[in-house]
Amino acid sequence: AAAPDPSAAPLDPASIFADLSPAELRAVRTFLMERPELGLAPSRGGPLAKNSLFLVELLPPPKRVALRFLAHGGRRPRREARAIVFFGAQAEPNVTELAVGPLPRPSSYRVLGRRGGRAVPFWARPMTQLEYELLYEALVGAVAPLEPLLREATGFGFQNCSGRCLTFSDIAPRGLGPGERRTWLVIQRFVEGYFLHPVGLEVLLDHRDPDPRRWAVRQLWYNGRYFGSVRELAELHARGALPLARLPEPPARHLFSSYEPRGRFFTGTPSEVHGAKVCEPQGRRYRLRGNRLEYGGWSLAFRLRSSAGLQLFDVRFGGERVAYELSVQEAIAFYGGHSPAAMQTKYMDAGWAMGASSYELARGVDCPETATFLDAHHLLDADGPVRFAHALCVFELPTGVPLRRHFDNDFQGGFNFYAGLEGRALVLRTTSTVYNYDYIWDFLLYPNGVLEAKVHATGYIHATFYTPQGRRYGSRVHSHLLGNLHTHLVHYKVDLDVAGTGNSFETMDIRFENISNPWSAGARVVQPWLHREPRRREREAALLLGRAPPRYLLFTNPRRRNRWGHRRTYRLQLSSHAGPVLPRGWREERGVTWARYHLAVTRRHENEPSSSSIYTQNNPWDPPVTFESFIRDNETIEDQDLVAWVTVGFLHVPHSEDVPNTATPGNAVGFFLRPFNFFDEDPSVASRATVIVRPLDPPTCSRLEIQRWTSPSPGPCVHPEPFTYNGTYRQV
Amino acid sequence: AAAPDPSAAPLDPASIFADLSPAELRAVRTFLMERPELGLAPSRGGPLAKNSLFLVELLPPPKRVALRFLAHGGRRPRREARAIVFFGAQAEPNVTELAVGPLPRPSSYRVLGRRGGRAVPFWARPMTQLEYELLYEALVGAVAPLEPLLREATGFGFQNCSGRCLTFSDIAPRGLGPGERRTWLVIQRFVEGYFLHPVGLEVLLDHRDPDPRRWAVRQLWYNGRYFGSVRELAELHARGALPLARLPEPPARHLFSSYEPRGRFFTGTPSEVHGAKVCEPQGRRYRLRGNRLEYGGWSLAFRLRSSAGLQLFDVRFGGERVAYELSVQEAIAFYGGHSPAAMQTKYMDAGWAMGASSYELARGVDCPETATFLDAHHLLDADGPVRFAHALCVFELPTGVPLRRHFDNDFQGGFNFYAGLEGRALVLRTTSTVYNYDYIWDFLLYPNGVLEAKVHATGYIHATFYTPQGRRYGSRVHSHLLGNLHTHLVHYKVDLDVAGTGNSFETMDIRFENISNPWSAGARVVQPWLHREPRRREREAALLLGRAPPRYLLFTNPRRRNRWGHRRTYRLQLSSHAGPVLPRGWREERGVTWARYHLAVTRRHENEPSSSSIYTQNNPWDPPVTFESFIRDNETIEDQDLVAWVTVGFLHVPHSEDVPNTATPGNAVGFFLRPFNFFDEDPSVASRATVIVRPLDPPTCSRLEIQRWTSPSPGPCVHPEPFTYNGTYRQV
Ligand SMILES: [Ca+2]
Ligand SMILES: [Ca+2]
Ligand SMILES: [Ca+2]
Ligand SMILES: [Ca+2]
Ligand SMILES: [Cu+2]
Ligand SMILES: [Cu+2]
């Protein structure tokens, strides 16, 4: 939930997509808490088997209503919230989603439609702070008999442990099939970067029952071996029959999992001085009002969904709509390993409140010093709105490469002209820190009508205790640490509306033809030609992940043509190394059926808003949203309102250089939306940042005319000399 | 040929790879011009059938000799030049390459080895300024009868045409088989951006004979029809029987092919003020001495080959060698089209002096204002060294995304710590403007041991006259203009020496296994594991372009292990959308056999220095260098000195937004070299640019300790406030 800044224009049409303000979040909560039939208790404290409000966020207006308002103005669409209620104190405990409205003063609610008419079972709900507290208590109690073992092996413990404590990370899914809620917990030493400090103990704790007194340890794994009970393991150790994995004392300085600098660059080049920075000598060139962002022809509305993160709406260039919605749907990481926690880990981060994990961005590190920072407010597993300061940032980035340039050679040691346009993009960014991992979510706007969506992965790897058998599944990255292989996949919804909602989809690549040479009798010409494949139905438009997709993925408005007679088109271009995470149909794969396709194009339906849900993580076997069902009806998709569902990702085999953290270079994936005969020419010709240099006395080129529409020198933040150019290349 | 700056340290070992200085170039030329047996005439003027010096550049020392010197010092390797001589006045005209030395005072030369013992035939030589002048004269003379047609159709002509002249672009290859030298010339109006102004006339001119008096027009194409002779076309027009393609008068302002700004951004956001820039508040953090560049652990030597561009040598991180050589070999663009020039175009830019086309980089446009610019000197088709001012630039780029970062949540509204390291890379850049196209060649050095090679394409598309049949081969991008489809491919040589010369190559990707669940009787686990495939011979290590390569391409030192027992490895990661340019074995495809493979790994041989040559363009059918022959002997490549030959590229289907120029966003390809268990941990931990923030009073987080090794504020070039951080997220 991104907060409007003080200059917010509440009547800007973009505000219909704005996240709920703290006052609105509070109003929804108060309204629902006061409904006696709901019987809501506070989120914090109390038993698990209670009714409580888990999440409140904006429920965007139906597209039809929003489009009418955007086109014609008039009455604003009814403003509503989505509220997620855990009904834990019911006869049939469940999770129910409500629409609450109208805002700012809600007066009614209704149950939001469930696909297939089924309620979400209570056991499929996401984890809460309360359940974690109970889980921690249950774990500490259950493993108390292991305290001698743990102390001896690690020097750390759970009891009276100040400064030398153990902690745990939980993995998911929490079982092998529907109805289960038993979680492998990885025990770690609580030091800086504890994700890299597993002690070799993994504990399977069953916490399905709403009553924690009935929770129990079902299995353990220690240092490569399984144990049926805590007692079995404790007794083996007491008898001296257990091979211990003794961990060295963590050093006071230069702990390997810490960011503390150590060593020196061999080259001796300085790093204790500040390096290159971004500066804005003449101020901002973008406009940010409320949740409306404008830059170089682009205009869009944005919000930060508490569930799954950034969501753009009403994305236009030159006043014309390119996309109605562009949003992150899901991010998953499926692992392989030898320990039970590793082999079981299939993270689906929407279930871990990915969108609400938007912690503070550091000025000068996470975003340039020049960035504008925005706060967000989430009401998720809390008893009121929570402010996330500096959750988003916006900045203009000098890309370091010209947007376009040309040196027009005269082949006489000079030039006819030189021209160039500096390369810049506006970046809209947020992060999701989902425990160990930090995703950096970017949308980049280029002034030539190109939009780029990109995600970088950084933060700590999800790592497990090293045993020799683990090397089949990754790299040993420290004495007792295995970096487990995993595939990261991210799913985006791209509701392209290419100059209108009626669009068609076709793919294009080259084929070779062998024709007779028209200018040389008897000779042949073999050459490429454009092989276009209109994709008329959803099945034909679902491009499987195992195969290389055609290189041109084109979304066309069949009824609008540019000046040169081409149907106006936007191209989707992927930057991805995605591969399948599991064989098709295998258990948890059914929760991520979107991950079968690089791209699937569907006819848009208001009741298919998302490809995933926050419930998939804890019930991937039979999730409430199954993307495959969107395409199973194989609708025709010609001249329809289409949605492109895009999967990007990469295979991550951790290596020693992932310590202390995965670094961003080479770990970014995403896609471009590029105009393809959408305009009549490159729309960046509107930019006044262009520089043209022409000799006044060709071919001598001793006098040059520098034509530009900006001041000769940008001012004091950079090299103070004005722009100069020579361009000749002369014999010396 | 990159010129050392004034602070050059001539005794730096890197100088053995430095390009020849102007004095050295001159010395080689003088020495050769004075050899009576060579009979050299000046390059400029005179007849084509003369002996002349075409190119002089550094001949790098043999690797064995260079390594010995780099390791042990001692006597510097003998410094030599490669000289290319056109023997046009011989009984059997040919092109011969000579080694000339020792520099700086050459005293002898020898003929450089020819593969297969054959000399390069004279007709396969690259074009020269002289031949272009003669070609222009011949063309103007030959098409004089068409002057009325051209004037009437275009308003422009060849005769007395000041300000309203026609010009031409030539395409290649220049024929259909060995021995031919007949070129399709595309006639264009000479206005700003003439590449986009074909008039509809293409002329096939035979210029094989060294005597231009025997040159002749063999065919013509006008507006979709072929003609056997100029007379035939002229007469048809004179009879009024020729459908003319009448072109409108080019406008005085806002010519579509010009960079002149036109229109306005709909958003009204400003572009007439300077946007975001790069600044260096505390100066440079890299060291540049002569041709040695050092930055954040990286050290390398560089030069700019006149033939094919940037070449890095002795690339080290932390003092250890990662690669001996990293260089651009070739850049090609193969087209399809309906006009004869379009269907014939298969550009191989090494034959167009790609490396010597390093024209001036504009400060603030082509490279940030903060960049260091370097001059280059080339002696190519000239009678002395030619200075190319500001041919290269070096700068530190703020990448806009942290190198790594993590917010360590305490799940109580605060954090255990926040840490981040700003993202920066050092960029070494040059451009090649090969007539219409501008390639931007970058090498990026990241302080975590990652190196990125990247090429952007910009400049004018190679476009031809629009006819309706042309749409099978591209887009109509203006009234009389077809943007022809083409594939760009770039070939790199990467002589990786991973901690030494004895390396092996293996690929890795995941496979799925189905095993019994060790912690739940009767259940199964399906999970990924690491499937490694050692590639023991050159054939197994040649990864065909048509298929997706495995995602991990690993170059390993089998005899060196990192601290955790892994063989020290660098990973090659491709960013490419390359596809085949022609069916295997088809005519011109034999000139670019490297383009069959994403990657081919060969055993290094001193007599296999390059995968292409400057002669391939004019004799692709039987070129002097055939890459396929490097792997045909299928040598074993285990624990050998290996070279990785990397192809990257993309399919370019031009669209209206390529006018006026192709823009860079989305048009970059390249590869990463990434450490993979090469170090013991991420070597960027040596950087002092890290920031760590820890609460002194967890979990309250009201007092924070900011730990950093740089000054709190970087100084005046940026937002003047010191770094601050809060990190809490609180209910409001
Ligand atoms: Ca459907
Ligand atoms: Ca749509
Ligand atoms: Ca070989
Ligand atoms: Ca090697
Ligand atoms: Cu990862
Ligand atoms: Cu191109």
XYZ file of N, CA, C and O in Angstrom, chain B residues 571-699:
516
model
N 32.123 -19.389 -14.589
C 30.920 -19.732 -15.341
C 30.711 -18.707 -16.449
O 30.854 -17.508 -16.233
N 30.383 -19.208 -17.618
C 29.993 -18.351 -18.734
C 28.470 -18.334 -18.788
O 27.838 -19.385 -18.842
N 27.890 -17.150 -18.768
C 26.425 -17.030 -18.810
C 26.043 -16.126 -19.973
O 26.464 -14.966 -20.022
N 25.260 -16.647 -20.896
C 24.927 -15.910 -22.112
C 23.669 -15.066 -21.943
O 22.716 -15.469 -21.286
N 23.672 -13.899 -22.560
C 22.458 -13.082 -22.694
C 22.284 -12.878 -24.184
O 22.899 -11.987 -24.765
N 21.475 -13.682 -24.796
C 21.480 -13.717 -26.247
C 20.164 -14.256 -26.771
O 19.492 -15.048 -26.104
N 19.794 -13.796 -27.942
C 18.645 -14.369 -28.651
C 19.089 -14.768 -30.056
O 18.389 -14.533 -31.035
N 20.265 -15.347 -30.119
C 20.850 -15.680 -31.415
C 20.148 -16.858 -32.062
O 19.697 -17.785 -31.383
N 20.055 -16.820 -33.371
C 19.542 -17.936 -34.147
C 20.371 -18.058 -35.415
O 21.151 -17.165 -35.741
N 20.199 -19.179 -36.138
C 21.008 -19.397 -37.340
C 20.745 -18.320 -38.395
O 19.631 -17.822 -38.527
N 21.793 -17.970 -39.139
C 21.640 -16.963 -40.182
C 21.381 -17.571 -41.551
O 20.839 -16.917 -42.444
N 21.774 -18.820 -41.734
C 21.557 -19.518 -43.002
C 21.615 -21.011 -42.692
O 22.185 -21.418 -41.685
N 21.034 -21.835 -43.545
C 21.185 -23.276 -43.328
C 22.673 -23.666 -43.394
O 23.444 -23.091 -44.160
N 23.011 -24.622 -42.573
C 24.398 -25.074 -42.481
C 24.942 -25.452 -43.857
O 24.325 -26.196 -44.599
N 26.088 -24.904 -44.166
C 26.786 -25.269 -45.399
C 26.365 -24.482 -46.622
O 26.994 -24.596 -47.684
N 25.325 -23.687 -46.517
C 24.853 -22.942 -47.678
C 25.801 -21.776 -47.999
O 25.939 -20.833 -47.240
N 26.465 -21.819 -49.116
C 27.285 -20.737 -49.665
C 27.968 -19.859 -48.604
O 28.939 -20.241 -47.983
N 27.370 -18.681 -48.383
C 28.023 -17.713 -47.500
C 28.109 -18.193 -46.048
O 28.871 -17.636 -45.257
N 27.302 -19.179 -45.697
C 27.363 -19.689 -44.327
C 28.745 -20.268 -44.054
O 29.200 -20.303 -42.913
N 29.436 -20.708 -45.101
C 30.774 -21.287 -44.920
C 31.780 -20.249 -44.446
O 32.847 -20.586 -43.946
N 31.421 -18.981 -44.592
C 32.308 -17.918 -44.104
C 32.110 -17.617 -42.630
O 32.927 -16.907 -42.032
N 31.031 -18.123 -42.067
C 30.721 -17.782 -40.672
C 30.395 -19.046 -39.892
O 29.411 -19.116 -39.157
N 31.252 -20.051 -40.034
C 30.944 -21.334 -39.397
C 30.933 -21.211 -37.867
O 30.314 -22.036 -37.194
N 31.570 -20.172 -37.342
C 31.475 -19.937 -35.892
C 30.024 -19.693 -35.476
O 29.655 -19.924 -34.324
N 29.221 -19.200 -36.431
C 27.834 -18.852 -36.126
C 26.947 -20.084 -36.006
O 25.739 -19.972 -35.873
N 27.542 -21.268 -36.072
C 26.753 -22.485 -35.844
C 26.542 -22.761 -34.361
O 25.729 -23.611 -34.013
N 27.324 -22.115 -33.516
C 27.392 -22.511 -32.105
C 27.162 -21.337 -31.159
O 27.703 -20.260 -31.358
N 26.367 -21.574 -30.135
C 26.343 -20.632 -29.016
C 27.748 -20.509 -28.438
O 28.226 -19.440 -28.126
N 28.320 -21.686 -28.289
C 29.625 -21.770 -27.658
C 30.344 -22.957 -28.267
O 29.744 -24.020 -28.449
N 31.600 -22.744 -28.584
C 32.455 -23.870 -28.937
C 33.731 -23.703 -28.130
O 34.234 -22.590 -27.986
N 34.191 -24.807 -27.590
C 35.396 -24.764 -26.767
C 36.479 -25.527 -27.506
O 36.287 -26.688 -27.870
N 37.595 -24.871 -27.739
C 38.681 -25.524 -28.463
C 39.952 -25.549 -27.621
O 40.102 -24.780 -26.679
N 40.817 -26.448 -28.016
C 42.160 -26.397 -27.453
C 42.883 -25.228 -28.129
O 42.800 -25.064 -29.350
N 43.541 -24.433 -27.344
C 44.161 -23.232 -27.898
C 45.388 -23.568 -28.737
O 46.221 -24.372 -28.330
N 45.453 -22.937 -29.923
C 46.647 -23.056 -30.752
C 47.072 -21.673 -31.196
O 46.232 -20.846 -31.559
N 48.355 -21.446 -31.196
C 48.875 -20.127 -31.575
C 48.497 -19.793 -33.019
O 48.327 -18.620 -33.352
N 48.315 -20.826 -33.846
C 47.942 -20.548 -35.244
C 46.427 -20.577 -35.460
O 45.966 -20.700 -36.579
N 45.676 -20.455 -34.369
C 44.227 -20.258 -34.477
C 43.841 -19.016 -33.690
O 43.041 -19.066 -32.761
N 44.453 -17.892 -34.060
C 44.259 -16.702 -33.224
C 42.865 -16.090 -33.355
O 42.392 -15.457 -32.423
N 42.238 -16.262 -34.502
C 40.970 -15.573 -34.757
C 40.012 -16.486 -35.488
O 40.421 -17.340 -36.269
N 38.740 -16.255 -35.265
C 37.710 -17.067 -35.898
C 37.266 -16.496 -37.232
O 36.514 -17.127 -37.963
N 37.701 -15.279 -37.534
C 37.277 -14.652 -38.764
C 38.449 -13.846 -39.316
O 39.549 -13.866 -38.759
N 38.207 -13.133 -40.388
C 39.278 -12.317 -40.948
C 38.651 -11.192 -41.746
O 37.458 -11.221 -42.050
N 39.474 -10.232 -42.097
C 38.955 -9.107 -42.869
C 38.705 -9.502 -44.323
O 38.199 -8.694 -45.093
N 39.035 -10.741 -44.685
C 38.846 -11.179 -46.077
C 37.543 -11.943 -46.284
O 37.164 -12.253 -47.401
N 36.894 -12.287 -45.176
C 35.701 -13.126 -45.288
C 34.586 -12.401 -46.027
O 33.847 -13.007 -46.803
N 34.448 -11.106 -45.802
C 33.341 -10.382 -46.418
C 33.356 -10.519 -47.934
O 32.314 -10.695 -48.555
N 34.545 -10.427 -48.530
C 34.589 -10.467 -49.987
C 34.912 -11.845 -50.552
O 35.003 -12.010 -51.776
N 35.027 -12.814 -49.647
C 35.129 -14.213 -50.088
C 34.574 -15.141 -49.019
O 35.294 -15.964 -48.463
N 33.292 -15.016 -48.738
C 32.726 -15.866 -47.684
C 32.615 -17.325 -48.109
O 32.488 -18.200 -47.276
N 32.693 -17.564 -49.412
C 32.464 -18.919 -49.924
C 33.653 -19.828 -49.665
O 33.518 -21.028 -49.573
N 34.811 -19.228 -49.543
C 36.034 -20.022 -49.374
C 37.036 -19.163 -48.608
O 38.071 -18.774 -49.133
N 36.696 -18.845 -47.377
C 37.480 -17.836 -46.647
C 38.812 -18.384 -46.145
O 38.955 -19.601 -45.971
N 39.776 -17.517 -45.919
C 41.077 -17.978 -45.404
C 40.977 -18.589 -44.008
O 41.745 -19.488 -43.690
N 40.038 -18.103 -43.183
C 39.864 -18.699 -41.856
C 38.503 -19.361 -41.797
O 37.485 -18.726 -42.068
N 38.496 -20.641 -41.474
C 37.236 -21.357 -41.298
C 37.212 -21.892 -39.887
O 37.957 -22.796 -39.536
N 36.351 -21.313 -39.081
C 36.327 -21.698 -37.672
C 36.073 -23.188 -37.497
O 36.650 -23.825 -36.611
N 35.223 -23.730 -38.364
C 34.886 -25.152 -38.238
C 36.140 -26.030 -38.201
O 36.150 -27.076 -37.548
N 37.182 -25.586 -38.876
C 38.405 -26.398 -38.892
C 39.077 -26.445 -37.513
O 39.862 -27.336 -37.241
N 38.751 -25.517 -36.640
C 39.351 -25.546 -35.292
C 38.846 -26.744 -34.492
O 39.544 -27.237 -33.608
N 37.616 -27.150 -34.797
C 37.044 -28.236 -34.007
C 36.956 -29.537 -34.798
O 36.626 -30.572 -34.248
N 37.281 -29.482 -36.086
C 37.143 -30.675 -36.911
C 38.075 -31.785 -36.439
O 37.739 -32.958 -36.518
N 39.218 -31.416 -35.884
C 40.143 -32.457 -35.408
C 39.706 -33.029 -34.055
O 40.305 -33.961 -33.556
N 38.667 -32.457 -33.485
C 38.036 -33.021 -32.289
C 39.050 -33.396 -31.210
O 39.025 -34.496 -30.648
N 39.896 -32.462 -30.908
C 40.924 -32.729 -29.894
C 40.307 -32.941 -28.517
O 39.214 -32.473 -28.231
N 41.048 -33.598 -27.667
C 40.624 -33.696 -26.271
C 40.855 -32.343 -25.617
O 41.794 -31.618 -25.943
N 39.968 -32.014 -24.705
C 40.059 -30.684 -24.082
C 40.040 -30.788 -22.562
O 39.602 -29.870 -21.883
N 40.520 -31.902 -22.050
C 40.607 -32.020 -20.596
C 41.970 -31.538 -20.125
O 43.000 -31.956 -20.633
N 41.916 -30.661 -19.135
C 43.143 -30.128 -18.536
C 44.078 -29.552 -19.598
O 45.272 -29.840 -19.628
N 43.475 -28.767 -20.476
C 44.215 -28.153 -21.578
C 44.051 -26.641 -21.536
O 43.192 -26.128 -20.817
N 44.855 -25.973 -22.330
C 44.646 -24.538 -22.511
C 43.464 -24.378 -23.465
O 43.554 -24.677 -24.651
N 42.333 -23.909 -22.938
C 41.091 -23.853 -23.701
C 40.765 -22.431 -24.138
O 41.155 -21.467 -23.495
N 40.039 -22.353 -25.226
C 39.453 -21.084 -25.641
C 37.954 -21.301 -25.812
O 37.521 -22.267 -26.429
N 37.183 -20.381 -25.229
C 35.731 -20.397 -25.423
C 35.393 -19.397 -26.515
O 35.792 -18.242 -26.449
N 34.693 -19.869 -27.529
C 34.274 -19.011 -28.640
C 32.774 -18.810 -28.506
O 32.013 -19.770 -28.585
N 32.375 -17.594 -28.314
C 31.012 -17.291 -27.882
C 30.274 -16.483 -28.944
O 30.763 -15.443 -29.391
N 29.108 -16.961 -29.317
C 28.257 -16.236 -30.264
C 27.034 -15.693 -29.540
O 26.335 -16.440 -28.872
N 26.796 -14.414 -29.694
C 25.556 -13.826 -29.168
C 24.934 -12.968 -30.259
O 25.618 -12.541 -31.193
N 23.657 -12.722 -30.150
C 23.016 -11.917 -31.169
C 21.528 -11.860 -30.990
O 20.984 -12.332 -29.982
N 20.872 -11.287 -31.958
C 19.421 -11.186 -31.896
C 18.847 -10.991 -33.291
O 19.555 -10.606 -34.217
N 17.583 -11.317 -33.388
C 16.845 -11.117 -34.635
C 16.262 -9.714 -34.609
O 15.565 -9.344 -33.661
N 16.562 -8.951 -35.618
C 16.080 -7.574 -35.682
C 15.093 -7.452 -36.835
O 15.487 -7.505 -37.993
N 13.836 -7.328 -36.476
C 12.812 -7.031 -37.470
C 12.515 -5.544 -37.305
O 11.880 -5.144 -36.325
N 13.023 -4.715 -38.203
C 12.833 -3.280 -38.002
C 11.357 -2.909 -37.968
O 10.493 -3.600 -38.547
N 11.075 -1.844 -37.277
C 9.710 -1.349 -37.097
C 9.788 0.175 -37.129
O 10.886 0.749 -37.074
N 8.632 0.794 -37.186
C 8.623 2.245 -37.368
C 9.462 2.959 -36.315
O 10.042 4.013 -36.602
N 9.552 2.385 -35.123
C 10.297 3.040 -34.052
C 11.804 2.929 -34.245
O 12.568 3.470 -33.436
N 12.268 2.253 -35.304
C 13.694 2.275 -35.649
C 14.047 3.550 -36.411
O 15.210 3.739 -36.794
N 13.074 4.384 -36.657
C 13.291 5.671 -37.316
C 13.199 6.772 -36.273
O 12.238 6.790 -35.502
N 14.165 7.685 -36.156
C 15.312 7.805 -37.049
C 16.410 6.765 -36.833
O 17.117 6.457 -37.772
N 16.539 6.254 -35.622
C 17.619 5.305 -35.357
C 17.120 4.194 -34.453
O 16.202 4.382 -33.650
N 17.748 3.045 -34.584
C 17.543 1.965 -33.638
C 17.968 2.440 -32.253
O 19.011 3.056 -32.113
N 17.131 2.181 -31.262
C 17.455 2.599 -29.898
C 18.037 1.427 -29.120
O 17.820 0.267 -29.467
N 18.775 1.736 -28.089
C 19.491 0.690 -27.360
C 18.640 -0.163 -26.416
O 18.958 -1.345 -26.240
N 17.565 0.372 -25.785
C 16.859 -0.492 -24.813
C 16.324 -1.773 -25.467
O 15.609 -1.714 -26.469
N 16.707 -2.892 -24.922
C 16.287 -4.179 -25.466
C 17.162 -4.678 -26.599
O 16.998 -5.810 -27.045
N 18.087 -3.855 -27.076
C 18.950 -4.254 -28.189
C 20.393 -4.466 -27.738
O 21.334 -4.025 -28.404
N 20.549 -5.106 -26.610
C 21.886 -5.430 -26.117
C 21.992 -6.933 -25.934
O 21.035 -7.583 -25.503
N 23.120 -7.479 -26.291
C 23.403 -8.885 -26.020
C 24.831 -8.992 -25.511
O 25.617 -8.049 -25.638
N 25.156 -10.116 -24.928
C 26.501 -10.284 -24.409
C 26.592 -11.499 -23.522
O 25.826 -12.458 -23.674
N 27.525 -11.455 -22.610
C 27.685 -12.582 -21.688
C 28.371 -12.110 -20.422
O 28.994 -11.054 -20.396
N 28.197 -12.926 -19.397
C 28.882 -12.712 -18.132
C 29.946 -13.786 -17.941
O 29.732 -14.944 -18.308
N 31.038 -13.397 -17.328
C 31.958 -14.366 -16.737
C 31.808 -14.214 -15.231
O 32.023 -13.125 -14.693
N 31.385 -15.286 -14.604
C 31.086 -15.206 -13.174
C 31.887 -16.245 -12.408
O 31.946 -17.405 -12.809
N 32.460 -15.845 -11.282
C 33.155 -16.856 -10.475
C 32.143 -17.871 -9.953
O 31.028 -17.513 -9.568
N 32.534 -19.129 -9.978
C 31.667 -20.203 -9.495
C 32.529 -21.133 -8.660
O 33.201 -22.005 -9.197
N 32.545 -20.870 -7.375
C 33.453 -21.585 -6.476
C 34.913 -21.339 -6.858
O 35.771 -22.184 -6.620
N 35.161 -20.174 -7.439
C 36.537 -19.790 -7.759
C 37.206 -19.227 -6.517
O 38.337 -19.555 -6.203
N 36.476 -18.367 -5.808
C 36.979 -17.794 -4.558
C 36.421 -18.611 -3.393
O 35.637 -19.540 -3.585
N 36.799 -18.218 -2.184
C 36.233 -18.875 -1.005
C 34.960 -18.182 -0.542
O 34.140 -18.773 0.160
N 34.834 -16.927 -0.912
C 33.608 -16.177 -0.647
C 33.572 -15.039 -1.663
O 34.504 -14.873 -2.448
N 32.514 -14.260 -1.643
C 32.381 -13.141 -2.568
C 33.540 -12.162 -2.359
O 33.675 -11.573 -1.283
N 34.366 -11.959 -3.369
C 35.534 -11.087 -3.147
C 35.160 -9.621 -2.953
O 36.013 -8.831 -2.554
N 33.919 -9.248 -3.206
C 33.540 -7.852 -2.968
C 33.453 -7.541 -1.484
O 33.217 -6.394 -1.113
N 33.643 -8.521 -0.622
C 33.740 -8.209 0.811
C 34.946 -7.317 1.093
O 35.029 -6.703 2.151
N 35.850 -7.229 0.145
C 36.992 -6.315 0.326
C 36.588 -4.856 0.158
O 37.338 -3.959 0.537
N 35.432 -4.611 -0.410
C 35.032 -3.225 -0.659
C 34.677 -2.512 0.642
O 33.991 -3.071 1.500
N 35.131 -1.272 0.726
C 34.782 -0.433 1.887
C 33.552 0.413 1.612
O 33.245 1.332 2.362
N 32.869 0.149 0.527
C 31.657 0.916 0.225
C 30.442 0.345 0.951
O 29.330 0.837 0.789
N 30.655 -0.673 1.748
C 29.573 -1.325 2.492
C 29.006 -0.407 3.578
O 29.730 0.386 4.167
N 27.723 -0.529 3.809
C 27.067 0.150 4.936
C 26.361 -0.918 5.763
O 25.675 -1.778 5.205
N 26.545 -0.879 7.066
C 25.828 -1.790 7.970
C 25.138 -0.932 9.029
O 25.753 -0.022 9.587
N 23.881 -1.207 9.269
C 23.132 -0.486 10.291
C 22.626 -1.506 11.299
O 22.030 -2.519 10.910
N 22.915 -1.248 12.571
C 22.443 -2.177 13.611
C 21.761 -1.376 14.717
O 22.245 -0.313 15.094
N 20.642 -1.894 15.220
C 20.035 -1.223 16.375
C 20.885 -1.482 17.623
O 21.366 -2.608 17.828
N 21.059 -0.417 18.410
C 21.804 -0.588 19.654
C 20.888 -1.079 20.767
O 21.361 -1.559 21.792
N 19.578 -0.942 20.553
C 18.611 -1.311 21.584
C 17.508 -2.195 21.022
O 16.334 -1.849 21.082
N 17.881 -3.340 20.434
C 16.826 -4.192 19.883
C 15.909 -4.682 20.994
O 16.392 -4.883 22.118
N 14.624 -4.886 20.752
C 13.960 -4.670 19.465
C 13.365 -3.268 19.309
O 12.614 -3.037 18.381
